[in-house]
Amino acid sequence: MSERPRNDDPDPTDPTDPSDPSDPTDDAFDELVEAETDRDPDLAVIEAGSRTLRTQAGPPQGDQVPARPADPEVDRALRAVEEELAGRWGETKLDPSVERIAALLDILGSPQQAYPSIHITGTNGKTSTARMIEALLGAFDLRTGRYTSPHVQSITERISLDGSPISAERFIETYRDIAPYLEMVDAQQEFRLSFFEVLTAMAYASFADAPVDVAVVEVGMGGTWDATNVIDADVAVITPIALDHTDRLGETPEQIAVEKAGIIKKDATVVLAQQPVEAASVMLKRAVEVDATVAREGMEFGVLSREVAVGGQMVTLRGLGGEYPDVFLPLHGAHQAHNAAVALAAVEAFFGVGSEQARTLDIDTIRSAFAAVSSPGRMEVVRRSPTVVLDAAHNPAGAHAAAEAVTEAFGFSRLVGVVGTSDDKDVRGFLEAFEPIFAEVVVTRNSSHRATDPDELAAVAVEVFGAERVQVEPRLDDALEAAITLAEEEGEFSGAGVLVTGSVITVGEARMLLRRS
């Protein structure tokens, strides 16, 4: 464990210590600006917001999406790094192997072995669960590193220390430190290191350099051959598995589960969210093969109760060590309550609760941590009158969860959808999930080359919604304006709203545009 200032010097190995970490102070938001770019969509397309690296342990507050650097020199240096990364394979082009990343990390001195890890895979809910785990660990005064993908607006979001994205300066420095070794590995391999592989190495190096007490790592895709899967995590988390990336992972939950089960390592603890039966069977079989301990949602832990509250929900969770009543979660939807249960069980498992200890973690610390959780772009309100909600759902399972959440949390009298999807997704299944709740839908596209053509998206939307409920606006800014106009037609106090969804990129760009206005 690293040494650093702590409140009253609590023992970091005793998670039941009730000491109260100081809350960080939020920085003021910088002026948000629009940035049009032709860079690779895997990099920052549009970036906004401001946040500096947190200087104390504990869960972060406020916006977690950094702006472009204010210093022109730093901004130019960051763009240069982004351009170099853009010249590598993007995240949609894969060679299923960990050989290249393993070779790079070996040269770097295996930084991923310098700290314990919690590894997260699944189809939906990974990033929100990672953020919750991070907040809980930080509340117990552990220094955390978090690696998640994709980003909402800024590439630096992907690597966080103590709950905040690393600074642009640190991102640049980390890249420059490992750049000479990238060339060495590239020269030895059949294929060059990919965009995601380089970022993964940067994250692991950043965590070792910090140093962190624990890393929270989200897989990019799958599990077995994912670039992150060079860690031997003490805790493996499997969020709900559904059909997505079927061309790479398999066409059934069982086939997908085989790939994702690859993160379960010998003697680890597996925290298993509710799964399709065939997927759960694969996970349990893998756990037996490697002598891993399994904690199952609905058996060893789960959600005992939940009710809608102002700004989120109030939940009672059953953890591995007992019950945690009256926990406020400032996120909407039943799926987020289940993510919270998974996150709590993962942190309990990390601390040995349920095996070495038979007691709950300190309830006040748990409540404080969950109350401070944020997840940008996940049922996020970015405007009022009319209310505009962003949600990064991008597959049918995510769409169903989002539809249920927006209906439960907001109760709009009329809801207008703004949808921009990627061309490798089940667009029909996605739209069908929203058909019962969208009065109208405005189809559009984001700036990614992978975005679904608006006319093609509109053709499917007409089949699902009917021509009279579909409007096409190729530009996202025009689509947002059209949807807001439709919502305003019922009057200021009508209770109409707008939901922007379909892609993380769509949500990120909409977030910038709406916050700017």
XYZ file of N, CA and C in Angstrom, residues 57-206:
450
model
N -8.163 11.548 -0.809
C -8.938 10.328 -1.021
C -10.405 10.609 -0.774
N -11.271 9.741 -1.260
C -12.701 9.902 -1.077
C -13.366 10.072 -2.418
N -14.673 9.822 -2.481
C -15.386 9.874 -3.746
C -15.447 11.283 -4.307
N -15.334 11.424 -5.633
C -15.343 12.736 -6.259
C -16.738 13.321 -6.329
N -16.823 14.617 -6.524
C -18.090 15.301 -6.705
C -18.069 16.010 -8.053
N -19.244 16.262 -8.603
C -19.348 17.121 -9.767
C -19.041 16.426 -11.080
N -18.872 17.257 -12.122
C -18.668 16.747 -13.467
C -17.328 16.039 -13.577
N -17.331 14.910 -14.269
C -16.120 14.120 -14.412
C -15.642 14.079 -15.855
N -15.970 15.136 -16.612
C -15.581 15.203 -18.014
C -14.678 16.412 -18.214
N -13.379 16.202 -18.430
C -12.450 17.323 -18.534
C -12.561 18.069 -19.849
N -12.135 19.332 -19.816
C -12.132 20.168 -21.006
C -10.815 20.024 -21.753
N -10.736 20.654 -22.914
C -9.457 20.797 -23.592
C -8.539 21.607 -22.686
N -7.243 21.330 -22.704
C -6.316 22.105 -21.875
C -6.374 23.589 -22.206
N -6.343 24.426 -21.166
C -6.375 25.874 -21.368
C -5.073 26.393 -21.957
N -3.971 25.748 -21.615
C -2.664 26.141 -22.123
C -2.525 25.677 -23.577
N -2.334 26.600 -24.521
C -2.240 26.207 -25.942
C -1.148 25.186 -26.218
N -0.013 25.303 -25.519
C 1.078 24.360 -25.736
C 0.685 22.946 -25.302
N 0.028 22.860 -24.154
C -0.423 21.554 -23.665
C -1.476 20.982 -24.602
N -2.369 21.838 -25.079
C -3.414 21.382 -25.991
C -2.805 20.836 -27.279
N -1.798 21.537 -27.805
C -1.133 21.052 -29.020
C -0.434 19.717 -28.771
N 0.190 19.591 -27.613
C 0.880 18.341 -27.292
C -0.110 17.191 -27.142
N -1.264 17.462 -26.531
C -2.285 16.422 -26.377
C -2.831 16.007 -27.738
N -3.060 16.970 -28.606
C -3.564 16.638 -29.941
C -2.547 15.806 -30.720
N -1.281 16.092 -30.509
C -0.244 15.314 -31.181
C -0.280 13.861 -30.716
N -0.467 13.657 -29.416
C -0.572 12.293 -28.891
C -1.815 11.612 -29.453
N -2.921 12.330 -29.483
C -4.170 11.767 -30.013
C -4.009 11.360 -31.472
N -3.298 12.175 -32.228
C -3.082 11.854 -33.640
C -2.206 10.613 -33.804
N -1.205 10.481 -32.946
C -0.370 9.281 -33.008
C -1.173 8.033 -32.656
N -2.012 8.148 -31.652
C -2.862 7.014 -31.278
C -3.857 6.691 -32.389
N -4.350 7.731 -33.061
C -5.318 7.529 -34.140
C -4.712 6.777 -35.313
N -3.390 6.802 -35.428
C -2.737 6.089 -36.509
C -2.645 4.595 -36.276
N -3.071 4.152 -35.096
C -3.061 2.723 -34.782
C -4.449 2.126 -35.010
N -4.528 0.810 -34.932
C -5.828 0.156 -35.056
C -6.793 0.743 -34.043
N -8.002 1.025 -34.509
C -9.054 1.474 -33.603
C -9.620 0.315 -32.818
N -10.555 0.633 -31.924
C -11.103 -0.397 -31.037
C -12.028 -1.374 -31.748
N -12.423 -1.061 -32.955
C -13.311 -1.969 -33.677
C -12.550 -2.959 -34.551
N -11.222 -2.810 -34.635
C -10.411 -3.754 -35.396
C -9.546 -4.524 -34.418
N -9.713 -5.830 -34.396
C -9.094 -6.640 -33.345
C -8.299 -7.807 -33.916
N -7.238 -8.141 -33.227
C -6.538 -9.407 -33.429
C -6.549 -10.070 -32.057
N -7.421 -11.074 -31.842
C -7.643 -11.606 -30.490
C -6.422 -12.282 -29.886
N -5.605 -11.479 -29.218
C -4.388 -11.984 -28.608
C -3.916 -10.997 -27.554
N -3.321 -11.501 -26.485
C -2.691 -10.630 -25.488
C -1.171 -10.653 -25.648
N -0.696 -11.210 -26.738
C 0.746 -11.350 -26.942
C 1.434 -9.995 -27.007
N 0.856 -9.058 -27.750
C 1.509 -7.758 -27.928
C 1.519 -6.961 -26.624
N 0.392 -6.884 -25.939
C 0.337 -6.122 -24.700
C 1.235 -6.758 -23.640
N 1.305 -8.076 -23.625
C 2.173 -8.755 -22.662
C 3.638 -8.428 -22.936
N 4.008 -8.378 -24.207
C 5.390 -8.050 -24.566
C 5.732 -6.623 -24.147
N 4.804 -5.702 -24.354
C 5.040 -4.309 -23.980
C 5.174 -4.162 -22.468
N 4.261 -4.770 -21.733
C 4.302 -4.646 -20.277
C 5.543 -5.317 -19.696
N 5.998 -6.368 -20.336
C 7.233 -7.017 -19.879
C 8.416 -6.055 -19.982
N 8.483 -5.326 -21.089
C 9.550 -4.338 -21.265
C 9.426 -3.217 -20.245
N 8.188 -2.867 -19.904
C 7.943 -1.769 -18.960
C 8.133 -2.190 -17.507
N 8.453 -3.460 -17.281
C 8.667 -3.925 -15.915
C 7.427 -4.457 -15.239
N 6.432 -4.872 -16.025
C 5.183 -5.451 -15.500
C 4.521 -4.568 -14.455
N 4.166 -3.328 -14.808
C 3.542 -2.424 -13.842
C 2.206 -2.935 -13.321
N 1.517 -3.754 -14.097
C 0.209 -4.266 -13.687
C 0.278 -5.198 -12.488
N 1.497 -5.617 -12.132
C 1.663 -6.501 -10.974
C 1.995 -5.733 -9.700
N 2.001 -4.409 -9.777
C 2.420 -3.590 -8.636
C 1.283 -3.299 -7.662
N 0.078 -3.758 -7.952
C -1.082 -3.439 -7.111
C -2.153 -4.503 -7.330
N -3.021 -4.720 -6.354
C -4.140 -5.640 -6.554
C -5.181 -5.005 -7.472
N -6.007 -5.840 -8.087
C -6.970 -5.339 -9.067
C -8.351 -5.952 -8.873
N -9.343 -5.216 -9.324
C -10.699 -5.719 -9.496
C -11.008 -5.586 -10.979
N -11.335 -6.697 -11.626
C -11.492 -6.758 -13.081
C -12.968 -6.922 -13.410
N -13.476 -6.132 -14.354
C -14.914 -6.099 -14.641
C -15.172 -6.378 -16.109
N -16.035 -7.357 -16.372
C -16.509 -7.604 -17.728
C -18.027 -7.752 -17.690
N -18.624 -8.024 -18.848
C -20.083 -8.100 -18.972
C -20.492 -7.368 -20.230
N -21.794 -7.256 -20.465
C -22.281 -6.557 -21.652
C -22.697 -5.134 -21.324
N -23.493 -4.968 -20.294
C -23.974 -3.645 -19.908
C -23.664 -3.373 -18.437
N -23.473 -2.094 -18.120
C -23.305 -1.695 -16.728
C -21.880 -1.691 -16.214
N -20.904 -1.975 -17.078
C -19.525 -2.086 -16.596
C -18.987 -0.764 -16.052
N -19.179 0.312 -16.811
C -18.603 1.589 -16.390
C -19.258 2.109 -15.125
N -20.578 2.052 -15.042
C -21.257 2.514 -13.824
C -20.823 1.688 -12.621
N -20.712 0.378 -12.795
C -20.268 -0.486 -11.702
C -18.840 -0.152 -11.296
N -17.979 0.103 -12.277
C -16.597 0.477 -11.976
C -16.540 1.766 -11.167
N -17.364 2.739 -11.536
C -17.391 4.013 -10.807
C -17.871 3.814 -9.369
N -18.835 2.936 -9.175
C -19.313 2.666 -7.820
C -18.245 1.977 -6.985
N -17.582 0.993 -7.571
C -16.495 0.309 -6.863
C -15.406 1.304 -6.479
N -15.051 2.152 -7.413
C -14.041 3.171 -7.167
C -14.451 4.081 -6.004
N -15.704 4.525 -5.995
C -16.175 5.418 -4.932
C -16.141 4.731 -3.571
N -16.531 3.472 -3.540
C -16.521 2.730 -2.272
C -15.098 2.556 -1.750
N -14.183 2.164 -2.605
C -12.796 1.987 -2.175
C -12.195 3.309 -1.705
N -12.490 4.387 -2.438
C -11.981 5.690 -2.053
C -12.517 6.151 -0.717
N -13.775 5.817 -0.432
C -14.370 6.200 0.841
C -13.688 5.510 2.013
N -13.098 4.339 1.763
C -12.330 3.640 2.796
C -10.851 4.021 2.730
N -10.593 5.167 2.108
C -9.273 5.792 2.119
C -8.211 5.000 1.381
N -8.611 4.271 0.359
C -7.647 3.617 -0.520
C -7.463 4.463 -1.771
N -6.251 4.567 -2.239
C -6.003 5.289 -3.473
C -6.324 4.378 -4.651
N -7.161 4.865 -5.551
C -7.663 4.031 -6.636
C -7.162 4.500 -7.999
N -7.034 3.532 -8.883
C -6.856 3.804 -10.302
C -8.017 3.152 -11.023
N -8.640 3.855 -11.952
C -9.773 3.278 -12.701
C -9.502 3.411 -14.194
N -9.720 2.299 -14.914
C -9.556 2.284 -16.367
C -10.867 1.828 -16.976
N -11.525 2.705 -17.737
C -12.811 2.386 -18.344
C -12.813 2.834 -19.800
N -13.764 2.308 -20.556
C -13.889 2.682 -21.963
C -15.316 2.373 -22.439
N -15.760 3.047 -23.521
C -15.100 4.193 -24.150
C -15.329 5.449 -23.329
N -14.743 6.554 -23.738
C -14.950 7.804 -23.019
C -16.184 8.521 -23.553
N -16.740 9.391 -22.726
C -17.908 10.171 -23.144
C -17.475 11.325 -24.040
N -16.459 12.076 -23.614
C -16.021 13.226 -24.404
C -14.505 13.352 -24.525
N -13.767 13.041 -23.487
C -12.324 13.258 -23.503
C -11.576 11.953 -23.286
N -10.536 11.751 -24.057
C -9.754 10.531 -23.959
C -9.145 10.350 -22.570
N -8.871 11.456 -21.878
C -8.258 11.363 -20.555
C -9.214 10.808 -19.507
N -10.518 10.757 -19.812
C -11.487 10.150 -18.887
C -11.168 8.682 -18.619
N -10.535 8.033 -19.565
C -10.351 6.586 -19.480
C -9.421 6.173 -18.343
N -8.515 7.055 -17.968
C -7.550 6.749 -16.911
C -7.791 7.718 -15.761
N -8.231 7.211 -14.632
C -8.534 8.066 -13.488
C -7.711 7.663 -12.278
N -7.346 8.647 -11.488
C -6.690 8.435 -10.203
C -7.528 9.107 -9.125
N -7.824 8.373 -8.060
C -8.633 8.903 -6.970
C -9.943 9.505 -7.467
N -10.529 8.912 -8.480
C -11.863 9.307 -8.901
C -11.937 10.400 -9.933
N -10.799 10.960 -10.345
C -10.810 12.026 -11.345
C -9.884 11.673 -12.507
N -10.261 12.052 -13.728
C -9.396 11.778 -14.879
C -8.012 12.390 -14.685
N -7.001 11.709 -15.192
C -5.663 12.271 -15.093
C -5.595 13.548 -15.936
N -4.698 14.425 -15.583
C -4.553 15.682 -16.300
C -4.002 15.431 -17.696
N -4.222 16.400 -18.570
C -3.669 16.293 -19.919
C -2.155 16.188 -19.862
N -1.540 16.955 -18.959
C -0.087 16.916 -18.837
C 0.397 15.517 -18.448
N -0.302 14.897 -17.520
C 0.111 13.559 -17.084
C -0.137 12.527 -18.185
N -1.217 12.702 -18.921
C -1.519 11.804 -20.034
C -0.397 11.880 -21.074
N 0.002 13.097 -21.420
C 1.063 13.303 -22.401
C 2.374 12.703 -21.907
N 2.708 12.985 -20.648
C 3.958 12.489 -20.081
C 4.006 10.964 -20.078
N 2.879 10.343 -19.721
C 2.833 8.884 -19.689
C 3.043 8.304 -21.080
N 2.400 8.913 -22.071
C 2.567 8.420 -23.435
C 4.018 8.555 -23.895
N 4.596 9.707 -23.627
C 5.978 9.927 -24.060
C 6.950 8.970 -23.359
N 6.639 8.631 -22.114
C 7.508 7.709 -21.381
C 7.545 6.331 -22.027
N 6.394 5.877 -22.543
C 6.353 4.514 -23.083
C 6.547 4.475 -24.597
N 6.520 5.644 -25.260
C 6.593 5.682 -26.733
C 7.787 4.929 -27.312
N 9.003 5.074 -26.752
C 10.136 4.335 -27.338
C 9.948 2.818 -27.293
N 9.252 2.352 -26.284
C 9.034 0.912 -26.137
C 7.942 0.415 -27.087
N 7.042 1.310 -27.457
C 6.022 0.941 -28.443
C 6.698 0.566 -29.758
N 7.662 1.354 -30.149
C 8.367 1.090 -31.404
C 9.108 -0.243 -31.343
N 9.677 -0.554 -30.186
C 10.394 -1.821 -30.036
C 9.452 -3.005 -30.211
N 8.285 -2.931 -29.571
C 7.316 -4.032 -29.653
C 6.720 -4.107 -31.048
N 6.396 -2.957 -31.638
C 5.853 -2.942 -32.995
C 6.776 -3.673 -33.961
N 8.081 -3.459 -33.798
C 9.060 -4.056 -34.709
C 9.147 -5.567 -34.568
N 8.742 -6.086 -33.403
C 8.858 -7.517 -33.134
C 7.591 -8.301 -33.437
N 6.466 -7.590 -33.642
C 5.178 -8.256 -33.786
C 4.673 -8.217 -35.221
N 3.800 -9.158 -35.543
C 3.198 -9.178 -36.880
C 2.338 -7.946 -37.098
N 1.592 -7.540 -36.052
C 0.757 -6.347 -36.124
C 1.226 -5.347 -35.067
N 1.116 -4.067 -35.381
C 1.474 -3.026 -34.424
C 0.499 -3.050 -33.245
N 0.949 -2.534 -32.129
C 0.062 -2.371 -30.986
C -1.129 -1.500 -31.375
N -2.290 -1.848 -30.879
C -3.497 -1.112 -31.226
C -3.703 0.096 -30.317
N -4.632 0.942 -30.684
C -5.047 2.092 -29.874
C -5.361 1.656 -28.445
N -6.189 0.617 -28.307
C -6.618 0.186 -26.982
C -5.470 -0.443 -26.198
N -4.620 -1.176 -26.869
C -3.481 -1.792 -26.184
C -2.536 -0.731 -25.616
N -2.301 0.319 -26.368
C -1.425 1.382 -25.881
C -2.054 2.085 -24.686
N -3.342 2.392 -24.779
C -4.012 3.044 -23.655
C -4.014 2.153 -22.413
N -4.176 0.861 -22.611
C -4.147 -0.068 -21.482
C -2.789 -0.041 -20.799
N -1.733 -0.057 -21.588
C -0.389 0.019 -21.018
C -0.181 1.342 -20.295
N -0.692 2.420 -20.857
C -0.591 3.721 -20.206
C -1.300 3.722 -18.859
N -2.479 3.105 -18.808
C -3.222 3.049 -17.546
C -2.444 2.269 -16.496
N -1.961 1.094 -16.859
C -1.233 0.267 -15.894
C 0.041 0.967 -15.424
N 0.724 1.658 -16.340
C 1.929 2.391 -15.954
C 1.582 3.564 -15.038
N 0.498 4.263 -15.352
C 0.070 5.388 -14.519
C -0.254 4.939 -13.104
